Amino acid sequence: MDLKDCLKKMDAAGRLAHVHTEVDAVHELSGVAAKLDGGKAVVFEHVKGYDYPVSTGMWWNRENVAAIFDRSVDALPALFAAAVGSLHQNPVAPVVVDDAPAQQVTMPEVDLGRIPVPTHALKDGGPYFSNCIIVAKDPDTGVRNTSIHRLMVTGKDRLGLLMDMGRHLRNYYERAEAKGEPLEITINNGLHPAYFVAATTPSSAAPIDVDELAVASYLLGEPARLCRSKTVSVEGLADAQMIMEAEILPYVREPEGPFGEVSGYYAARDDRWVVHVKAITMQTDPVIHMLHPGREVWIGQGLSVESNLFQTISKQVPGLKKVYMTPGGSHYHVILQIDPPNNGMAKNAILAAFAAFPDLQMVTAVNSDIDIYDPEQIERAMVTRCDPAKDIIIIPGAFGHELNPVVKDNLAAKMGFDCTYPVPKPESYTLVSFQDVDIGKYLSLIHISEPT
Ligand code: MN
């Protein structure tokens, strides 16, 4: 299954909108996407001056993703958790195929100006690829890595790249650069979300010696498919819509940014890493895939991070029921639903969450009688079950995510709210409840007795 099959599945489920009006790739396309943000995924059929359509919004909500996986929304976290779990139990290695759809056409001369890459936010420094999956190999061990990084188009065959601190790609690059060598990569655009889940698996679940593509294999139900590149020694993803074969240049830094980031703020322009594109291959009729910065990242990354947090915390602290990355929290806030068997253990779970996912700034723990998807219930737990004098944990100067503007030099305080009641549960924490009735029965009776 490739991206086009996924779009067909969303279409069949009523989860895809088609925009036939011609849009400009500079600001207008993203302006339309911003108005549609959160709803059906969208295909822009006509992008002014380009031959290929652009799709976005696959991760705008969990219903879109559920349609692709033929699952209910509620089943997604367990599915993704099992996929991440397979990394350590029975990882399925990818296969290399000879007839890759992603290599049906080779661009005669590399020219990124022929690809519809949107300029998203009003102050962005240029057109941006926001969700390409970069495949690289460890320069010493050869272990494959897949990850997602923003890429700004700066020339016909040139891209500016951000490699955040702590990412495996950066670790690979720094070792290659120390030898004076470029790091070869493939940049893969437009894939089944299984590959996206694999590429966003946090390093706490997929350490540097693990090939996270096994996560994609689990979700696809067959081995992830690779193809041999023509100009670099690292493989591409065979079912991508388009592959850029490239290298990250040693010792070269050029201006990149600004970019309207997932945090809702602009990342500043600075001298960053530079990618030289050596070849571009694609399907005969590619659909270029973009990610609209914001909600798509919270939900896309949120789902896989939730699965990983559930697995990691459960190994250390008993009583964990559910994990939810809140949409407003920009993947910096997670809610843990936990019934700790002993007093104090909710705080241990909060600490385990911070350790498992360093991007987190806030963790809120509530009991299982609280619906973690309901912000009103969370707020009630916070004002009635969290005693600020003893239930707020503040850890100053911890390592955080550099795209969050509160984080300076990768450091900021983390905060945990223990909103669980004491063990054993005091009578005073019993939530008011009423008789459960079939409301349809009563509403129809009310309707009949209404005067007309
Ligand atoms: Mn990795």
PDB file of C-alpha atoms in Angstrom, residues 168-307:
ATOM      1  CA  HIS A 168      20.251   9.659  15.635  1.00  0.00           C
ATOM      2  CA  LEU A 169      20.717  11.319  12.233  1.00  0.00           C
ATOM      3  CA  ARG A 170      22.740  14.070  13.872  1.00  0.00           C
ATOM      4  CA  ASN A 171      24.817  11.514  15.733  1.00  0.00           C
ATOM      5  CA  TYR A 172      25.546   9.713  12.421  1.00  0.00           C
ATOM      6  CA  TYR A 173      26.380  13.010  10.714  1.00  0.00           C
ATOM      7  CA  GLU A 174      28.754  14.188  13.428  1.00  0.00           C
ATOM      8  CA  ARG A 175      30.748  10.970  13.164  1.00  0.00           C
ATOM      9  CA  ALA A 176      30.855  11.219   9.348  1.00  0.00           C
ATOM     10  CA  GLU A 177      31.860  14.883   9.501  1.00  0.00           C
ATOM     11  CA  ALA A 178      34.665  14.066  11.969  1.00  0.00           C
ATOM     12  CA  LYS A 179      36.116  11.862   9.203  1.00  0.00           C
ATOM     13  CA  GLY A 180      35.639  14.696   6.698  1.00  0.00           C
ATOM     14  CA  GLU A 181      32.936  12.744   4.881  1.00  0.00           C
ATOM     15  CA  PRO A 182      29.392  13.640   3.801  1.00  0.00           C
ATOM     16  CA  LEU A 183      26.545  11.588   5.255  1.00  0.00           C
ATOM     17  CA  GLU A 184      24.604   9.908   2.464  1.00  0.00           C
ATOM     18  CA  ILE A 185      20.833   9.894   2.834  1.00  0.00           C
ATOM     19  CA  THR A 186      17.640   9.328   0.911  1.00  0.00           C
ATOM     20  CA  ILE A 187      14.788  11.766   1.410  1.00  0.00           C
ATOM     21  CA  ASN A 188      11.480   9.998   0.879  1.00  0.00           C
ATOM     22  CA  ASN A 189       8.222  11.854   0.254  1.00  0.00           C
ATOM     23  CA  GLY A 190       4.685  10.470   0.372  1.00  0.00           C
ATOM     24  CA  LEU A 191       4.233   7.172   2.217  1.00  0.00           C
ATOM     25  CA  HIS A 192       1.787   4.977   4.102  1.00  0.00           C
ATOM     26  CA  PRO A 193       1.478   6.240   7.702  1.00  0.00           C
ATOM     27  CA  ALA A 194       3.140   3.016   8.913  1.00  0.00           C
ATOM     28  CA  TYR A 195       6.463   4.530   7.823  1.00  0.00           C
ATOM     29  CA  PHE A 196       5.622   7.777   9.602  1.00  0.00           C
ATOM     30  CA  VAL A 197       4.970   5.884  12.850  1.00  0.00           C
ATOM     31  CA  ALA A 198       8.304   4.074  12.432  1.00  0.00           C
ATOM     32  CA  ALA A 199      10.199   7.311  11.767  1.00  0.00           C
ATOM     33  CA  THR A 200       8.685   9.032  14.823  1.00  0.00           C
ATOM     34  CA  THR A 201       9.363   6.164  17.237  1.00  0.00           C
ATOM     35  CA  PRO A 202      11.302   7.875  20.034  1.00  0.00           C
ATOM     36  CA  SER A 203      14.882   6.830  20.682  1.00  0.00           C
ATOM     37  CA  SER A 204      13.905   5.494  24.127  1.00  0.00           C
ATOM     38  CA  ALA A 205      11.966   2.761  22.267  1.00  0.00           C
ATOM     39  CA  ALA A 206      14.225   2.456  19.226  1.00  0.00           C
ATOM     40  CA  PRO A 207      17.824   2.944  20.448  1.00  0.00           C
ATOM     41  CA  ILE A 208      20.619   3.805  18.023  1.00  0.00           C
ATOM     42  CA  ASP A 209      21.421   0.125  17.335  1.00  0.00           C
ATOM     43  CA  VAL A 210      17.832  -0.658  16.249  1.00  0.00           C
ATOM     44  CA  ASP A 211      16.301  -0.278  12.757  1.00  0.00           C
ATOM     45  CA  GLU A 212      12.895   1.261  13.437  1.00  0.00           C
ATOM     46  CA  LEU A 213      11.566   0.155  10.033  1.00  0.00           C
ATOM     47  CA  ALA A 214      10.392  -3.017  11.818  1.00  0.00           C
ATOM     48  CA  VAL A 215       7.593  -0.845  13.252  1.00  0.00           C
ATOM     49  CA  ALA A 216       6.426  -0.146   9.691  1.00  0.00           C
ATOM     50  CA  SER A 217       6.652  -3.840   8.798  1.00  0.00           C
ATOM     51  CA  TYR A 218       4.406  -4.738  11.736  1.00  0.00           C
ATOM     52  CA  LEU A 219       1.794  -2.155  10.777  1.00  0.00           C
ATOM     53  CA  LEU A 220       1.896  -3.041   7.066  1.00  0.00           C
ATOM     54  CA  GLY A 221       1.605  -6.769   7.767  1.00  0.00           C
ATOM     55  CA  GLU A 222       4.549  -7.375   5.428  1.00  0.00           C
ATOM     56  CA  PRO A 223       8.216  -6.328   5.379  1.00  0.00           C
ATOM     57  CA  ALA A 224       8.886  -2.636   4.725  1.00  0.00           C
ATOM     58  CA  ARG A 225      10.134  -2.242   1.141  1.00  0.00           C
ATOM     59  CA  LEU A 226      13.446  -0.627   0.203  1.00  0.00           C
ATOM     60  CA  CYS A 227      15.088   0.062  -3.154  1.00  0.00           C
ATOM     61  CA  ARG A 228      18.752   0.461  -4.118  1.00  0.00           C
ATOM     62  CA  SER A 229      19.730   4.028  -4.911  1.00  0.00           C
ATOM     63  CA  LYS A 230      21.577   5.042  -8.078  1.00  0.00           C
ATOM     64  CA  THR A 231      23.953   7.642  -6.628  1.00  0.00           C
ATOM     65  CA  VAL A 232      24.267   6.883  -2.886  1.00  0.00           C
ATOM     66  CA  SER A 233      24.864   3.702  -0.896  1.00  0.00           C
ATOM     67  CA  VAL A 234      21.815   4.086   1.344  1.00  0.00           C
ATOM     68  CA  GLU A 235      18.458   2.687   0.191  1.00  0.00           C
ATOM     69  CA  GLY A 236      15.251   4.581  -0.497  1.00  0.00           C
ATOM     70  CA  LEU A 237      11.710   3.578   0.460  1.00  0.00           C
ATOM     71  CA  ALA A 238      10.400   1.677  -2.558  1.00  0.00           C
ATOM     72  CA  ASP A 239       6.775   2.794  -2.205  1.00  0.00           C
ATOM     73  CA  ALA A 240       7.482   6.509  -1.767  1.00  0.00           C
ATOM     74  CA  GLN A 241       5.929   8.947  -4.224  1.00  0.00           C
ATOM     75  CA  MET A 242       9.325  10.577  -4.728  1.00  0.00           C
ATOM     76  CA  ILE A 243      12.881   9.963  -3.528  1.00  0.00           C
ATOM     77  CA  MET A 244      15.709  12.471  -3.350  1.00  0.00           C
ATOM     78  CA  GLU A 245      19.127  10.768  -3.226  1.00  0.00           C
ATOM     79  CA  ALA A 246      21.363  13.164  -1.342  1.00  0.00           C
ATOM     80  CA  GLU A 247      24.235  13.863   1.033  1.00  0.00           C
ATOM     81  CA  ILE A 248      24.599  16.145   4.037  1.00  0.00           C
ATOM     82  CA  LEU A 249      27.775  18.116   3.386  1.00  0.00           C
ATOM     83  CA  PRO A 250      30.574  18.158   5.972  1.00  0.00           C
ATOM     84  CA  TYR A 251      31.675  21.504   7.439  1.00  0.00           C
ATOM     85  CA  VAL A 252      29.055  23.473   5.435  1.00  0.00           C
ATOM     86  CA  ARG A 253      26.442  25.618   7.182  1.00  0.00           C
ATOM     87  CA  GLU A 254      24.059  28.017   5.444  1.00  0.00           C
ATOM     88  CA  PRO A 255      21.063  30.090   6.585  1.00  0.00           C
ATOM     89  CA  GLU A 256      17.859  28.085   7.175  1.00  0.00           C
ATOM     90  CA  GLY A 257      14.525  29.408   8.479  1.00  0.00           C
ATOM     91  CA  PRO A 258      12.421  31.000   9.727  1.00  0.00           C
ATOM     92  CA  PHE A 259       9.841  28.205   9.822  1.00  0.00           C
ATOM     93  CA  GLY A 260       6.407  28.182  11.456  1.00  0.00           C
ATOM     94  CA  GLU A 261       6.848  25.168  13.712  1.00  0.00           C
ATOM     95  CA  VAL A 262       4.657  22.633  15.469  1.00  0.00           C
ATOM     96  CA  SER A 263       4.863  24.713  18.637  1.00  0.00           C
ATOM     97  CA  GLY A 264       2.852  27.472  16.948  1.00  0.00           C
ATOM     98  CA  TYR A 265       5.922  29.741  16.944  1.00  0.00           C
ATOM     99  CA  TYR A 266       8.554  30.512  14.341  1.00  0.00           C
ATOM    100  CA  ALA A 267      11.929  28.800  14.548  1.00  0.00           C
ATOM    101  CA  ALA A 268      14.528  31.520  13.918  1.00  0.00           C
ATOM    102  CA  ARG A 269      16.788  31.726  10.864  1.00  0.00           C
ATOM    103  CA  ASP A 270      20.285  30.464  11.627  1.00  0.00           C
ATOM    104  CA  ASP A 271      23.245  28.801   9.923  1.00  0.00           C
ATOM    105  CA  ARG A 272      22.355  25.108   9.712  1.00  0.00           C
ATOM    106  CA  TRP A 273      23.230  21.912   7.830  1.00  0.00           C
ATOM    107  CA  VAL A 274      23.155  21.712   4.029  1.00  0.00           C
ATOM    108  CA  VAL A 275      21.915  18.892   1.803  1.00  0.00           C
ATOM    109  CA  HIS A 276      23.098  18.394  -1.788  1.00  0.00           C
ATOM    110  CA  VAL A 277      20.544  16.465  -3.877  1.00  0.00           C
ATOM    111  CA  LYS A 278      22.207  14.136  -6.396  1.00  0.00           C
ATOM    112  CA  ALA A 279      19.201  12.463  -8.029  1.00  0.00           C
ATOM    113  CA  ILE A 280      15.409  12.578  -7.933  1.00  0.00           C
ATOM    114  CA  THR A 281      13.224   9.596  -8.823  1.00  0.00           C
ATOM    115  CA  MET A 282       9.440   9.333  -8.590  1.00  0.00           C
ATOM    116  CA  GLN A 283       6.336   7.398  -9.498  1.00  0.00           C
ATOM    117  CA  THR A 284       4.867   8.146 -12.934  1.00  0.00           C
ATOM    118  CA  ASP A 285       1.994  10.110 -11.349  1.00  0.00           C
ATOM    119  CA  PRO A 286       3.238  11.167  -7.905  1.00  0.00           C
ATOM    120  CA  VAL A 287       1.106  12.874  -5.261  1.00  0.00           C
ATOM    121  CA  ILE A 288       3.427  15.083  -3.233  1.00  0.00           C
ATOM    122  CA  HIS A 289       2.673  14.770   0.494  1.00  0.00           C
ATOM    123  CA  MET A 290       2.918  17.690   2.897  1.00  0.00           C
ATOM    124  CA  LEU A 291       2.308  17.976   6.574  1.00  0.00           C
ATOM    125  CA  HIS A 292       0.581  21.129   7.728  1.00  0.00           C
ATOM    126  CA  PRO A 293       2.690  22.216  10.717  1.00  0.00           C
ATOM    127  CA  GLY A 294       0.725  22.072  13.959  1.00  0.00           C
ATOM    128  CA  ARG A 295      -2.092  19.658  14.709  1.00  0.00           C
ATOM    129  CA  GLU A 296      -0.801  17.082  12.199  1.00  0.00           C
ATOM    130  CA  VAL A 297       2.417  16.743  14.156  1.00  0.00           C
ATOM    131  CA  TRP A 298       0.727  16.557  17.560  1.00  0.00           C
ATOM    132  CA  ILE A 299      -1.601  13.809  16.394  1.00  0.00           C
ATOM    133  CA  GLY A 300       0.900  11.981  14.222  1.00  0.00           C
ATOM    134  CA  GLN A 301       3.639  12.028  16.770  1.00  0.00           C
ATOM    135  CA  GLY A 302       1.198  11.925  19.686  1.00  0.00           C
ATOM    136  CA  LEU A 303      -0.173   8.531  18.726  1.00  0.00           C
ATOM    137  CA  SER A 304       3.214   6.880  18.475  1.00  0.00           C
ATOM    138  CA  VAL A 305       4.602   8.633  21.546  1.00  0.00           C
ATOM    139  CA  GLU A 306       1.545   7.549  23.557  1.00  0.00           C
ATOM    140  CA  SER A 307       2.184   3.934  22.656  1.00  0.00           C
TER     141      SER A 307
END
